[in-house]
Short mmCIF file of C-alpha atoms and ligand atoms in Angstrom, two decimals:
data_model
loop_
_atom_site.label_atom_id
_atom_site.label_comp_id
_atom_site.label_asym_id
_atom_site.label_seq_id
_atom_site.Cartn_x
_atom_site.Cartn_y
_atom_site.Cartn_z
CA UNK A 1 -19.32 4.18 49.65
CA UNK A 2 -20.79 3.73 46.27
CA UNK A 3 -18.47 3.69 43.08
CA UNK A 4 -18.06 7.03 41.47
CA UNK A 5 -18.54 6.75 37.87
CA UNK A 6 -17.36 9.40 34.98
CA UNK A 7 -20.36 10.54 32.80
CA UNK A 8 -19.86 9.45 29.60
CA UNK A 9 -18.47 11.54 27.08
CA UNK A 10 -20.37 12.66 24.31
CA UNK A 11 -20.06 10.89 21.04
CA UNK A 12 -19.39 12.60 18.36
CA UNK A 13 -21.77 11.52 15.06
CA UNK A 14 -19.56 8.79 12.91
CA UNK A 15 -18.01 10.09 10.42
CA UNK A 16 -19.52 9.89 7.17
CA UNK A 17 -17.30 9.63 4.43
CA UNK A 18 -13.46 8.97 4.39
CA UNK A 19 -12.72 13.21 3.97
CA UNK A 20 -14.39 13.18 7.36
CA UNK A 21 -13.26 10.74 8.89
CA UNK A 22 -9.56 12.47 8.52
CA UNK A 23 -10.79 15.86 9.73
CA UNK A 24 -11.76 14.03 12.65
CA UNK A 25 -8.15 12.80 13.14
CA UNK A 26 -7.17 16.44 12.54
CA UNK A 27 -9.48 17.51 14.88
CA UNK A 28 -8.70 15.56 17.71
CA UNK A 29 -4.73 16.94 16.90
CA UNK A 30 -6.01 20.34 16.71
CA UNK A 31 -8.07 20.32 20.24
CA UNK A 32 -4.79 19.17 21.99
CA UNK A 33 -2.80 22.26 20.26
CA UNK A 34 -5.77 24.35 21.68
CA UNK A 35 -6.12 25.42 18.01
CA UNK A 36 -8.05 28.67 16.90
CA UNK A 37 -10.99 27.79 15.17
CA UNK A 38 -10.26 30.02 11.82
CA UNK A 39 -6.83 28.31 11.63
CA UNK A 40 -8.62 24.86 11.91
CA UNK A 41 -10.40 26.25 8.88
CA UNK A 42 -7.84 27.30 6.53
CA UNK A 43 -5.93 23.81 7.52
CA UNK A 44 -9.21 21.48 7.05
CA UNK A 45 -10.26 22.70 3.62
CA UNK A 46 -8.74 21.98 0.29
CA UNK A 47 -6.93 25.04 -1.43
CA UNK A 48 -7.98 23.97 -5.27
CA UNK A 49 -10.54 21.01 -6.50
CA UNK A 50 -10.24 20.60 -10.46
CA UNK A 51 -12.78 18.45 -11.77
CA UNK A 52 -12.95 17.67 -15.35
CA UNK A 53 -14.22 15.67 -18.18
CA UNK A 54 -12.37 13.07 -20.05
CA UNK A 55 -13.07 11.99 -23.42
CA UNK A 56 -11.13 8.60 -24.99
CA UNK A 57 -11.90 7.40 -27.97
CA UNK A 58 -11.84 3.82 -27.29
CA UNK A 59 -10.16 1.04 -29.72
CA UNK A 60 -13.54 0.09 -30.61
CA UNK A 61 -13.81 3.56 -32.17
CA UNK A 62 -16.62 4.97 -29.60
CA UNK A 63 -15.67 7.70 -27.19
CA UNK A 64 -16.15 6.87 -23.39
CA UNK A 65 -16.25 9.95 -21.79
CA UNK A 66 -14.77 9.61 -18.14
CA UNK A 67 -14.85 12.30 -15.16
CA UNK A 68 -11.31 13.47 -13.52
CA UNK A 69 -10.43 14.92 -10.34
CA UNK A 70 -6.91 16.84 -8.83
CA UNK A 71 -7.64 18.02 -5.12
CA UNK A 72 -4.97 19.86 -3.90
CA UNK A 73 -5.32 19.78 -0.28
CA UNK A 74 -2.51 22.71 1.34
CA UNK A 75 0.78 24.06 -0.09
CA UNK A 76 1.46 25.90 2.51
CA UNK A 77 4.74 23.94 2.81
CA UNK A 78 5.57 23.75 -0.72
CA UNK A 79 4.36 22.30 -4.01
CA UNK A 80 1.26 20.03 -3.62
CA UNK A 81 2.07 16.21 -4.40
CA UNK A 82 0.52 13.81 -4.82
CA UNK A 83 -0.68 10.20 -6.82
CA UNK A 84 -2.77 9.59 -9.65
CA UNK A 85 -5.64 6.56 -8.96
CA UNK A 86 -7.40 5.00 -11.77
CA UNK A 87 -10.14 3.27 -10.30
CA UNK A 88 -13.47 2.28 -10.94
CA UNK A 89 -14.72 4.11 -7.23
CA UNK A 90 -12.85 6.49 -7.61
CA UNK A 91 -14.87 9.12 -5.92
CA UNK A 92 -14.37 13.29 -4.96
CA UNK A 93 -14.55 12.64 -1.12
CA UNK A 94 -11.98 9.90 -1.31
CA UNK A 95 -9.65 12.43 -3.21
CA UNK A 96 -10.11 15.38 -0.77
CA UNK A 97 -9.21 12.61 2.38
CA UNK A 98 -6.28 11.30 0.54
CA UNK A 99 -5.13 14.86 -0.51
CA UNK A 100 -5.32 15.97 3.10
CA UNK A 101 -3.10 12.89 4.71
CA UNK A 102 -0.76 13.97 1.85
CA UNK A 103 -0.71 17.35 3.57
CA UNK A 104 0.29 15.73 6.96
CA UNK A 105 2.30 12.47 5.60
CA UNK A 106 4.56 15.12 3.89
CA UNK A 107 4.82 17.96 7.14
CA UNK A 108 5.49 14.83 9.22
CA UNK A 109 8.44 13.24 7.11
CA UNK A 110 9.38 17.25 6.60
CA UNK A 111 9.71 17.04 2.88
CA UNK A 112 8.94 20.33 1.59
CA UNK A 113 5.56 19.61 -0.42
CA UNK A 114 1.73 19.85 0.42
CA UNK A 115 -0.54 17.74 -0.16
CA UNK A 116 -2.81 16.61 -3.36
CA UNK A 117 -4.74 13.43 -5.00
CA UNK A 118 -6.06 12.95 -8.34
CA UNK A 119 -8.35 10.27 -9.86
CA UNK A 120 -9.88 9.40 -12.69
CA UNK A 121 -12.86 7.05 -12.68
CA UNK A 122 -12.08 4.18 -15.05
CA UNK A 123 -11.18 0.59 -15.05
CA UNK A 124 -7.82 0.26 -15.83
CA UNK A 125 -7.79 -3.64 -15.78
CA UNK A 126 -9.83 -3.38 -18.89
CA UNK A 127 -8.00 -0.87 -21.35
CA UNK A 128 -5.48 -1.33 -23.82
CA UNK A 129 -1.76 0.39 -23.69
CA UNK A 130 -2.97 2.51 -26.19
CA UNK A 131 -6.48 3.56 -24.26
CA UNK A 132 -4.78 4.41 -21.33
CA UNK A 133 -2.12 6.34 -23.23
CA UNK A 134 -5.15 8.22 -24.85
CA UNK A 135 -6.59 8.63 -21.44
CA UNK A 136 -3.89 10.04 -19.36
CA UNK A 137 -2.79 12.52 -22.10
CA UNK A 138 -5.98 14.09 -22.34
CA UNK A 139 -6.21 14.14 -18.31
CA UNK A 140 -2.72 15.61 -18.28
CA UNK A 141 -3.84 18.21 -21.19
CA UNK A 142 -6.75 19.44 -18.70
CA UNK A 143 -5.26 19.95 -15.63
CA UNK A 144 -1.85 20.72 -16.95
CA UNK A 145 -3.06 24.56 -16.00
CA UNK A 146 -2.22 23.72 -12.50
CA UNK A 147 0.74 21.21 -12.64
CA UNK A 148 4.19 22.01 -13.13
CA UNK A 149 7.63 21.24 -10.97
CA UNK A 150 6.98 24.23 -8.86
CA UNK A 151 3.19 23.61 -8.74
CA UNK A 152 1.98 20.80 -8.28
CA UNK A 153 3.68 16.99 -8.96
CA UNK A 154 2.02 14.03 -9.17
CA UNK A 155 3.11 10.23 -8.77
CA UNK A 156 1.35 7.05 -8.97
CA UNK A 157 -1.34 5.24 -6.96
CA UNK A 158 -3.51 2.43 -7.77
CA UNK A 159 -3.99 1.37 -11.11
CA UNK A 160 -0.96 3.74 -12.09
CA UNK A 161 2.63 3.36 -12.65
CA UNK A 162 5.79 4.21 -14.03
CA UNK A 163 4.42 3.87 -17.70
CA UNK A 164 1.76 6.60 -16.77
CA UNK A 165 3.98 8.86 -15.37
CA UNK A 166 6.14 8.30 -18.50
CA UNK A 167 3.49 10.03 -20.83
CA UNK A 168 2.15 12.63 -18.15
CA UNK A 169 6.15 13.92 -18.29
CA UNK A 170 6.05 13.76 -21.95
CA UNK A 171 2.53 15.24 -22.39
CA UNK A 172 3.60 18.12 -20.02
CA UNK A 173 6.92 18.85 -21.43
CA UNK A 174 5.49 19.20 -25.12
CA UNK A 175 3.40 21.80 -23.68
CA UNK A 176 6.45 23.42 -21.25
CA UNK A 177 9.83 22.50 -22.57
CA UNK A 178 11.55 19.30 -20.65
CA UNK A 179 10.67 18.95 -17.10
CA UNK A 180 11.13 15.72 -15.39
CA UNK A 181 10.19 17.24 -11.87
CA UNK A 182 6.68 17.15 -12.76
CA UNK A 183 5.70 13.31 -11.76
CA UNK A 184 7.71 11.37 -10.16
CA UNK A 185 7.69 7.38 -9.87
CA UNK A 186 8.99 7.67 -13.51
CA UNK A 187 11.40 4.58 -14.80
CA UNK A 188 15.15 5.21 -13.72
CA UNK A 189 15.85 6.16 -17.92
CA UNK A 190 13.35 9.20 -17.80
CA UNK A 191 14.82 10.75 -14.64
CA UNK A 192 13.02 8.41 -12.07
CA UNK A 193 14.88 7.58 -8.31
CA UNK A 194 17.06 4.54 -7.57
CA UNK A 195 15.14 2.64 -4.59
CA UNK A 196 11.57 4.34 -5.24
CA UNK A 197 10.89 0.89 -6.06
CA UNK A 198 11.56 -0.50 -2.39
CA UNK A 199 11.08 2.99 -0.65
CA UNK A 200 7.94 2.44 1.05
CA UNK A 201 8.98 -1.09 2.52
CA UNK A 202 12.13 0.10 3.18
CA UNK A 203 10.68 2.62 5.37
CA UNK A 204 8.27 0.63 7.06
CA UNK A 205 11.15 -1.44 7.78
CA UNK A 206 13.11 1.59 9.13
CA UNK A 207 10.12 2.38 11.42
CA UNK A 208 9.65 -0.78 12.95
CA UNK A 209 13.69 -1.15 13.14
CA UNK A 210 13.11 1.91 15.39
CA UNK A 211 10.21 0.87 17.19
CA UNK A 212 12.18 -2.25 18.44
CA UNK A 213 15.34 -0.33 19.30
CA UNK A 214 13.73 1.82 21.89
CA UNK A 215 12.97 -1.35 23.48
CA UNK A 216 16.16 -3.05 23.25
CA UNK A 217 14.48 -5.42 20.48
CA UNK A 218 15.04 -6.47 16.95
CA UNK A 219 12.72 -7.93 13.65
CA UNK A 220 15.34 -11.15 14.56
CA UNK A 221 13.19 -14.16 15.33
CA UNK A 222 9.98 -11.75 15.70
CA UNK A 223 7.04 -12.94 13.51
CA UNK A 224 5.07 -11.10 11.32
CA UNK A 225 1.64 -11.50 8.87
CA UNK A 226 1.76 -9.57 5.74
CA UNK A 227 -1.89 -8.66 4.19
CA UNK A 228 -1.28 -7.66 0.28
CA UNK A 229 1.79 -9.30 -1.64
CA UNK A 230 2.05 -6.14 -4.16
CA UNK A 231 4.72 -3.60 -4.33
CA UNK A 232 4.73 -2.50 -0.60
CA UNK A 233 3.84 -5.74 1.01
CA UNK A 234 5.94 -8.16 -1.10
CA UNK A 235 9.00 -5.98 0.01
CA UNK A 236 8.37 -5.61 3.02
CA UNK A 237 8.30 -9.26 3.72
CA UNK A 238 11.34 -9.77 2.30
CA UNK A 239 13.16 -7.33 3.87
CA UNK A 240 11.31 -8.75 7.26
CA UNK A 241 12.80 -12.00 6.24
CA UNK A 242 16.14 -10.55 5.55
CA UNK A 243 16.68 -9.48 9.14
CA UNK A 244 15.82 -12.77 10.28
CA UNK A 245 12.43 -12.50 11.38
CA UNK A 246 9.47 -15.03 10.36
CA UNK A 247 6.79 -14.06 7.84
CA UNK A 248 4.14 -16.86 8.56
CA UNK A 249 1.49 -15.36 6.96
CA UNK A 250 0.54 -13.63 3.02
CA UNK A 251 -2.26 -13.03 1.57
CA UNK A 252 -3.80 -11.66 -1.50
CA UNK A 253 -6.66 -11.06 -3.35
CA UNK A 254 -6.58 -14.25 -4.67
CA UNK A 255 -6.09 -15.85 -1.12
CA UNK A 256 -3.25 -16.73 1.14
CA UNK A 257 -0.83 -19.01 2.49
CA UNK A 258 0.47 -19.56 6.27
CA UNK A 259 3.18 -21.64 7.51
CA UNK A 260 3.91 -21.35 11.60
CA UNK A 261 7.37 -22.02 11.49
CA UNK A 262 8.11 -19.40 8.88
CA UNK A 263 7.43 -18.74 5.29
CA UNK A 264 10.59 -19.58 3.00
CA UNK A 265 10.09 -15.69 1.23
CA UNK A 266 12.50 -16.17 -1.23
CA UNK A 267 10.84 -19.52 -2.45
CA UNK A 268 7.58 -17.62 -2.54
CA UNK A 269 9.29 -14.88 -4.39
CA UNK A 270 10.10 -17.27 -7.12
CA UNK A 271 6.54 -18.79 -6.84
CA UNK A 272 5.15 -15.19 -6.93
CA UNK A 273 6.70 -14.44 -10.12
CA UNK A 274 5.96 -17.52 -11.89
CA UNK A 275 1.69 -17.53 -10.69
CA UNK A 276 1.25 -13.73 -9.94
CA UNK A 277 -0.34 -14.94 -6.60
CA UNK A 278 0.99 -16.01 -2.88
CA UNK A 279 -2.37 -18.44 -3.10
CA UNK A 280 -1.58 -22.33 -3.67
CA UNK A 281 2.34 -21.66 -2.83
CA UNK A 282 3.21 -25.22 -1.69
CA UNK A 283 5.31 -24.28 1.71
CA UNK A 284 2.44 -23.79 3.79
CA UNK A 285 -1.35 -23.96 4.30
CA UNK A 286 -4.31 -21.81 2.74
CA UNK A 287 -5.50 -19.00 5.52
CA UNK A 288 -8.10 -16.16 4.25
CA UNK A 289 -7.73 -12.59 5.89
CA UNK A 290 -9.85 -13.21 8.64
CA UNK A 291 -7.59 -16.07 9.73
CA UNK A 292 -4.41 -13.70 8.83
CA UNK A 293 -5.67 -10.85 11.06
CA UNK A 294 -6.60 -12.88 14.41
CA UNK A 295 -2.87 -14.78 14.21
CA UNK A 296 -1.10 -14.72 17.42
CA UNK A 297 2.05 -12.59 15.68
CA UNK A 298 4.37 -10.11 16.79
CA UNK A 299 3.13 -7.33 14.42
CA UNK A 300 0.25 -7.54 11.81
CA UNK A 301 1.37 -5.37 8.79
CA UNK A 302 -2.00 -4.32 6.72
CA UNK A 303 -0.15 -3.77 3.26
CA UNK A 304 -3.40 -3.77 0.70
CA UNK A 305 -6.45 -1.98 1.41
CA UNK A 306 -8.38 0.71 2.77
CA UNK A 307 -10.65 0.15 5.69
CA UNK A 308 -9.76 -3.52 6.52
CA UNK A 309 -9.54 -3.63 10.57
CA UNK A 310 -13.10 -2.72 11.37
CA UNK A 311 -15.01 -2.82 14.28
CA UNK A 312 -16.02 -6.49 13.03
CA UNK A 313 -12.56 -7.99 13.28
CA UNK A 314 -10.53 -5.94 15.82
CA UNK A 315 -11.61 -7.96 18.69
CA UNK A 316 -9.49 -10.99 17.27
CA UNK A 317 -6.24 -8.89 16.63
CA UNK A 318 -3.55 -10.93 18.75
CA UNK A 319 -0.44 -8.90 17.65
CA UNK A 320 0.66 -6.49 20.02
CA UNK A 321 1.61 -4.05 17.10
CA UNK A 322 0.07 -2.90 14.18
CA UNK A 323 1.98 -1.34 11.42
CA UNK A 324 0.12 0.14 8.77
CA UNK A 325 1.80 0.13 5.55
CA UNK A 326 -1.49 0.39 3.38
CA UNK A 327 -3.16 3.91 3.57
CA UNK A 328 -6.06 4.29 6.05
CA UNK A 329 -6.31 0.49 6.57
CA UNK A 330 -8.22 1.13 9.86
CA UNK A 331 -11.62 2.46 10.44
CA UNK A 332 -12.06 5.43 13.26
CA UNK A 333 -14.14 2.31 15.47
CA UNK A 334 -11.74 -0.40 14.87
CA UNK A 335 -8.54 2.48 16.06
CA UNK A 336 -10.44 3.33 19.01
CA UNK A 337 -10.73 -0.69 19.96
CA UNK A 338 -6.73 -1.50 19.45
CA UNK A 339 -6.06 1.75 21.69
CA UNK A 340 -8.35 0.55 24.33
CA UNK A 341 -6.79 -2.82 24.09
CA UNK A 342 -3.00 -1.06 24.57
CA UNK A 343 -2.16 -2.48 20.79
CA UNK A 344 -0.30 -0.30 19.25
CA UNK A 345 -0.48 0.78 16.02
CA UNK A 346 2.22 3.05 13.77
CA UNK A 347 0.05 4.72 11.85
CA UNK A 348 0.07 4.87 7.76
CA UNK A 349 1.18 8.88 7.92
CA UNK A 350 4.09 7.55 9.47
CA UNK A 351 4.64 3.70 8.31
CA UNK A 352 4.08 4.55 5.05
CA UNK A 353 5.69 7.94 4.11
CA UNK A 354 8.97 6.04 2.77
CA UNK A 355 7.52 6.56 -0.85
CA UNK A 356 6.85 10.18 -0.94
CA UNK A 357 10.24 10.58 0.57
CA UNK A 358 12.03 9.10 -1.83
CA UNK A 359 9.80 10.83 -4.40
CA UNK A 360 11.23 14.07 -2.58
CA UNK A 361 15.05 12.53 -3.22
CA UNK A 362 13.69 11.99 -7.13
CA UNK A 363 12.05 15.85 -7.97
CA UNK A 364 15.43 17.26 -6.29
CA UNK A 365 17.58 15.16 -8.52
CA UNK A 366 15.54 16.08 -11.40
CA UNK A 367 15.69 19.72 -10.38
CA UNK A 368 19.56 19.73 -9.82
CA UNK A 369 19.99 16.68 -12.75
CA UNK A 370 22.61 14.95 -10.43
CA UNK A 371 21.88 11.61 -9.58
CA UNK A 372 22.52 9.78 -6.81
CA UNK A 373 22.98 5.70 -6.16
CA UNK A 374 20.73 3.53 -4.43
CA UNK A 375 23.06 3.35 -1.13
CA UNK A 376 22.31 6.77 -1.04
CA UNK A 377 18.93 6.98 -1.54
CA UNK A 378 18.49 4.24 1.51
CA UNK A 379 21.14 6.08 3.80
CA UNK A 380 19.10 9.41 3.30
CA UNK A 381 15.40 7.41 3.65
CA UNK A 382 16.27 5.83 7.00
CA UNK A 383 17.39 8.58 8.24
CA UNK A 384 14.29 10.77 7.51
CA UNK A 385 12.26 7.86 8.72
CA UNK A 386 13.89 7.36 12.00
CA UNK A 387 13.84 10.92 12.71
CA UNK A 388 9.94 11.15 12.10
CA UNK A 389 9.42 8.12 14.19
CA UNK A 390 11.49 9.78 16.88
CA UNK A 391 9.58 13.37 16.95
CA UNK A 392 6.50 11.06 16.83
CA UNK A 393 7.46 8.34 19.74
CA UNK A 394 8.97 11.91 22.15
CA UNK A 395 5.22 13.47 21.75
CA UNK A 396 3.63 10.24 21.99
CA UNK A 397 5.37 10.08 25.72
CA UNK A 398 4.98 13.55 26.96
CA UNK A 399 1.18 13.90 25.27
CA UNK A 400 -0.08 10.19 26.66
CA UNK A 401 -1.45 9.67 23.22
CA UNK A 402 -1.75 7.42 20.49
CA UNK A 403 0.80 7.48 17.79
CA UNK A 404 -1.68 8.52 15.47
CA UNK A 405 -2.45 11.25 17.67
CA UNK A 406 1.18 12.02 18.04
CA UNK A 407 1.89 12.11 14.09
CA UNK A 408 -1.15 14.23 13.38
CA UNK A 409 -0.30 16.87 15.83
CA UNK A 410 3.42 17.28 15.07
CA UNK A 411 2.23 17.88 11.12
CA UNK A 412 -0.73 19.96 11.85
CA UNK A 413 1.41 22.04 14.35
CA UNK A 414 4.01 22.59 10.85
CA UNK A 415 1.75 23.54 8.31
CA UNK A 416 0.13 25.79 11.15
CA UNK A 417 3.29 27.33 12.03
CA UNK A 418 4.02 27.47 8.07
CA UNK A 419 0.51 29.28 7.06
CA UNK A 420 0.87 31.77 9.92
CA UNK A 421 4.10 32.68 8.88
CA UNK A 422 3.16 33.32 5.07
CA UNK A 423 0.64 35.74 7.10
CA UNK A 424 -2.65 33.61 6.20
P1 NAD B 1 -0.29 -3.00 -5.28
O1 NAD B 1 -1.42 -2.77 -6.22
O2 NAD B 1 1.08 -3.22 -5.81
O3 NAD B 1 -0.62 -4.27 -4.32
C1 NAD B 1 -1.84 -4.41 -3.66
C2 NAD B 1 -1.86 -5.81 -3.06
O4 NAD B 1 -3.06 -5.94 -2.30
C3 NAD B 1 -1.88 -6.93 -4.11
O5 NAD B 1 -1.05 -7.98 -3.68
C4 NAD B 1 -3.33 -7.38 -4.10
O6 NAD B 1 -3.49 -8.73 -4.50
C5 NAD B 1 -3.64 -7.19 -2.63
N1 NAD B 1 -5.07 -7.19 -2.35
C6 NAD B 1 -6.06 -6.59 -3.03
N2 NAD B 1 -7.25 -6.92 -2.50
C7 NAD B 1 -6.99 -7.74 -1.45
C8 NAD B 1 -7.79 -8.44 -0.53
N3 NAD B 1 -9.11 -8.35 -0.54
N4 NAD B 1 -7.17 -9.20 0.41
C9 NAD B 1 -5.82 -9.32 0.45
N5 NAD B 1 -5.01 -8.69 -0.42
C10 NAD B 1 -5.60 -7.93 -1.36
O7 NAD B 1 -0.34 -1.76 -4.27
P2 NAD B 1 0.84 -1.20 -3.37
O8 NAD B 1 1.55 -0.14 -4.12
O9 NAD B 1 1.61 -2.33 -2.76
O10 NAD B 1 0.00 -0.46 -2.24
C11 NAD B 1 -0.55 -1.16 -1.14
C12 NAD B 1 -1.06 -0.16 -0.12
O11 NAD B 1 0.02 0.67 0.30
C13 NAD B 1 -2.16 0.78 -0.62
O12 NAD B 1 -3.01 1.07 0.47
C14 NAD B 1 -1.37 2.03 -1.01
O13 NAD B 1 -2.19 3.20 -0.98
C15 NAD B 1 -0.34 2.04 0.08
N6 NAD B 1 0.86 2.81 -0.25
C16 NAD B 1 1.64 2.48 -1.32
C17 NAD B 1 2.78 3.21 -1.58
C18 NAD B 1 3.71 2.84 -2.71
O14 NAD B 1 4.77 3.47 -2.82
N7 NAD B 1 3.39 1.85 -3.53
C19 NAD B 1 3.12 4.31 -0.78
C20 NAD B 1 2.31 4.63 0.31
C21 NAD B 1 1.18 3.86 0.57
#
C-alpha cells in the first residue's frame, strides 16, 4: 500500500516586522484557547501610542530635534510598565512588539502591571551627561501627561540606566510632588531595589535551577556558552559558575573567548573590569558567535541581542536547551527549527522576567516606603520564578506544546480573563 502523506499545512505569510511577529506568537496562543475573534482584538492592539518631538539643545549650542515614542500596550492588569531605549533604530513597530511581550512577561510572572515601551531615537554613545540630562527631561516633560505611579512606570532598557531614571523621578516629581514609584531601576539612595542589579540573572538562574530539578539534574558540572557579557549575561555566568557548572564560552561585541575545560569567571571578572571586554582574556582561546552558538554545550544562553538564532545558524545549535535571557533573541524560522529538532528552548517571557519582577518588589516598596534587604528580594524572586516556570512546564505537558506556546497562553488566558471581567 502506498504511504499516506498529510497535505501540507498552509503557511502563513512571514511576519513582517517584529510587532507582527509577536501577534503571531499570540495568535498561535489564542487559536489553542479557541479565542473569540473581538477579544483577540482588544488583546492584540495597543491601548495608547504617544509620539512626540524632542528638542535638545546640544553643547555645541544647535538644537537636534529628536522623535519619542511611549506605547502602552494593555493595562488591563494594572499600570503599564515598561523601559526606556535610547537607540539609534529605535523604531514605532519595535516599541509596539516590545510593549506587547511586556503585557504577557508581566501576566505570566503575575505582577500586577501591563505592558508598555518607550524610545527615543538618539545615539546615546555620543552625548554628554549634560545632553542626555537635557534630553530625557524634556522627554519626561512630554509624556509626563500619561505617566505617574498609578499610570504608567517606566524603567530602563538599552542605552538607559539608573542615572536616567534618576532625572525622569526628579523631572516628574517637580511637576507632581515626590513620587519614587514612577521609574524604577533607580540607584538604591533614590528609592531603587536591593538585587535589581542581579534580578534578571538571578532569575534565569532560578528557571534553569527548575528546569533541571524536574529531571533530577543540577547546573553542577553542566556546561554552558554565554552570548553578551553585560548586565544580564555577565551575571548570569557567574552565578552559573557559582553552582559549579562550566562557562566555556563569552562573547561580546568586541569578540569572545572559549576555554573547554571551563572558563575561570572570576578571573575574567577581574579582566572584565580592568578592559571592558571578555575579548583577549588570556584563559582561553578567541571564538566569534558563530563558533559560540554551534558548541556542543549543555544549554546556550543568548544574553545580548535581538534576532540572533536565525534560520542561518540554527542548524548548528548542539545544546539541547536554549535559554533565552536576551529579549526576542530568536526569529519565528529559527524557533520553528529548534522545536522540530526537540531542543528546547525557555523562552525570554519566561527566562527573562526576573527584572520586571524585582522592579514590581521596587514600586511596592516605594509605594509603602519600607524597604526590604537583598535576601529578601532573592527569596521573593525565586519564588515567583519557579512558580511561573511551573504553571508554564504543567501546560507545556497537558497542551504538547512548546514552552513558548505554553507561556503565551497562560498570559493571554490572564489578561483575557482580566479584560472580560472589567466588562470590555
Ligand atoms: P547590556 O547593554 O548591559 O549588555 C549587552 C551585552 O551584549 C554587552 O556585553 C555587549 O557587548 C553584548 N553585545 C552587543 N552586541 C553583540 C554582538 N554582536 N555579539 C555578542 N555580544 C554583543 O544589556 P543587558 O541589560 O545585559 O541586556 C541584554 C539582553 O537582555 C537584552 O536583550 C535585554 O533586552 C535583555 N533583558 C535585560 C534585562 C535587564 O534587567 N537588564 C531584563 C530583561 C531582558
Amino acid at each position: 500500500m502506498a504511504p499516506t502523506t498529510t497535505p501540507a499545512k498552509p503557511k502563513a505569510p512571514a511576519p513582517a516586522n517584529a510587532y507582527e511577529e509577536v501577534n503571531a506568537l499570540f495568535d498561535r496562543a489564542a487559536d489553542r484557547l479557541n479565542m473569540a475573534d473581538e477579544t483577540r482584538q482588544i488583546l492584540k492592539k495597543p491601548f495608547r501610542e504617544v509620539t512626540v518631538s524632542v528638542p535638545v539643545r546640544m553643547d555645541n549650542g544647535k538644537i537636534n530635534v529628536y522623535t519619542g515614542f511611549r506605547v502602552q500596550h494593555n493595562g488591563a492588569r494594572g499600570p503599564w510598565k515598561g523601559g526606556i531605549r535610547y537607540h539609534p533604530e529605535v523604531d514605532l513597530n519595535e516599541v509596539r512588539a516590545l510593549a506587547s511581550l511586556m503585557t504577557w512577561k508581566t501576566a505570566l510572572v503575575d505582577v500586577p502591571f501591563g505592558g508598555a515601551k518607550g524610545g527615543v531615537g538618539c545615539d546615546p554613545t555620543t552625548m554628554s551627561s549634560l545632553e542626555m540630562e537635557r534630553l530625557t527631561r524634556k522627554f519626561t516633560a512630554r509624556i509626563a501627561v500619561v505617566l505617574g505611579p498609578s499610570r504608567d512606570i517606566p524603567a530602563p532598557d538599552m542605552g538607559t540606566d539608573g542615572r536616567v531614571m534618576a532625572w525622569l523621578m526628579d523631572e516628574y516629581s517637580s511637576r507632581r510632588g515626590y513620587s519614587p514609584g514612577v521609574v524604577t531601576g533607580k540607584p538604591v539612595t533614590l528609592g531603587g531595589s536591593r538585587g535589581r542589579i542581579t534580578a534578571t540573572a538571578y532569575g534565569v538562574l532560578s528557571v534553569i535551577d527548575a528546569y533541571y530539578a524536574g529531571r533530577g539534574e543540577s547546573v553542577k558540572g553542566k556546561t554552558a556558552s554565554v552570548q553578551g557579557f553585560g548586565n544580564v549575561g555577565s551575571y548570569t555566568a557567574k552565578f552559573w559558575h557559582e553552582r559549579g557548572g562550566k562557562v566555556v564560552a563569552v562573547t561580546d561585541v568586541k569578540g569572545g573567548v572559549q576555554n573547554p575545560k571551563g572558563l575561570d569567571v572570576p578571573a575574567l571578572w577581574a579582566f572584565f573590569e580592568k578592559n571592558r571586554t571578555v575579548a583577549g582574556f588570556p584563559g582561553g582561546e578567541p571564538i566569534d558567535n558563530a563558533g559560540l552558538f554551534a558548541l556542543k554545550v549543555d544549554c546556550l544562553i543568548p544574553a545580548a541581542l535581538g534576532d540572533v538564532i536565525t534560520a542561518k545558524n540554527a542548524g548548528a545549535i548542539k545544546a539541547p536547551l536554549v535559554v533565552e535571557a536576551a529579549n526576542h533573541p530568536t526569529t519565528p524560522d529559527a524557533d520553528e527549527m529548534l522545536e522540530e529538532r526537540g531542543i528546547v528552548v525557555i523562552p525570554d517571557i519566561l527566562a527573562n522576567a526576573g527584572g520586571v519582577t524585582v522592579s514590581y518588589f521596587e514600586w511596592s516598596q516605594n509605594l509603602t516606603q519600607f524597604y526590604w534587604d537583598e535576601d529578601k528580594v532573592n527569596h521573593e524572586l525565586d519564588i515567583k520564578m519557579r512558580r511561573a516556570f511551573a504553571e508554564v512546564e504543567k501546560i507545556q505537558k497537558k497542551e504538547k506544546c512548546s514552552m513558548r506556546t505554553a507561556a503565551f497562553m497562560q498570559a493571554v488566558q490572564r489578561v483575557a480573563d482580566a479584560e472580560t471581567q472589567r466588562g470590555n
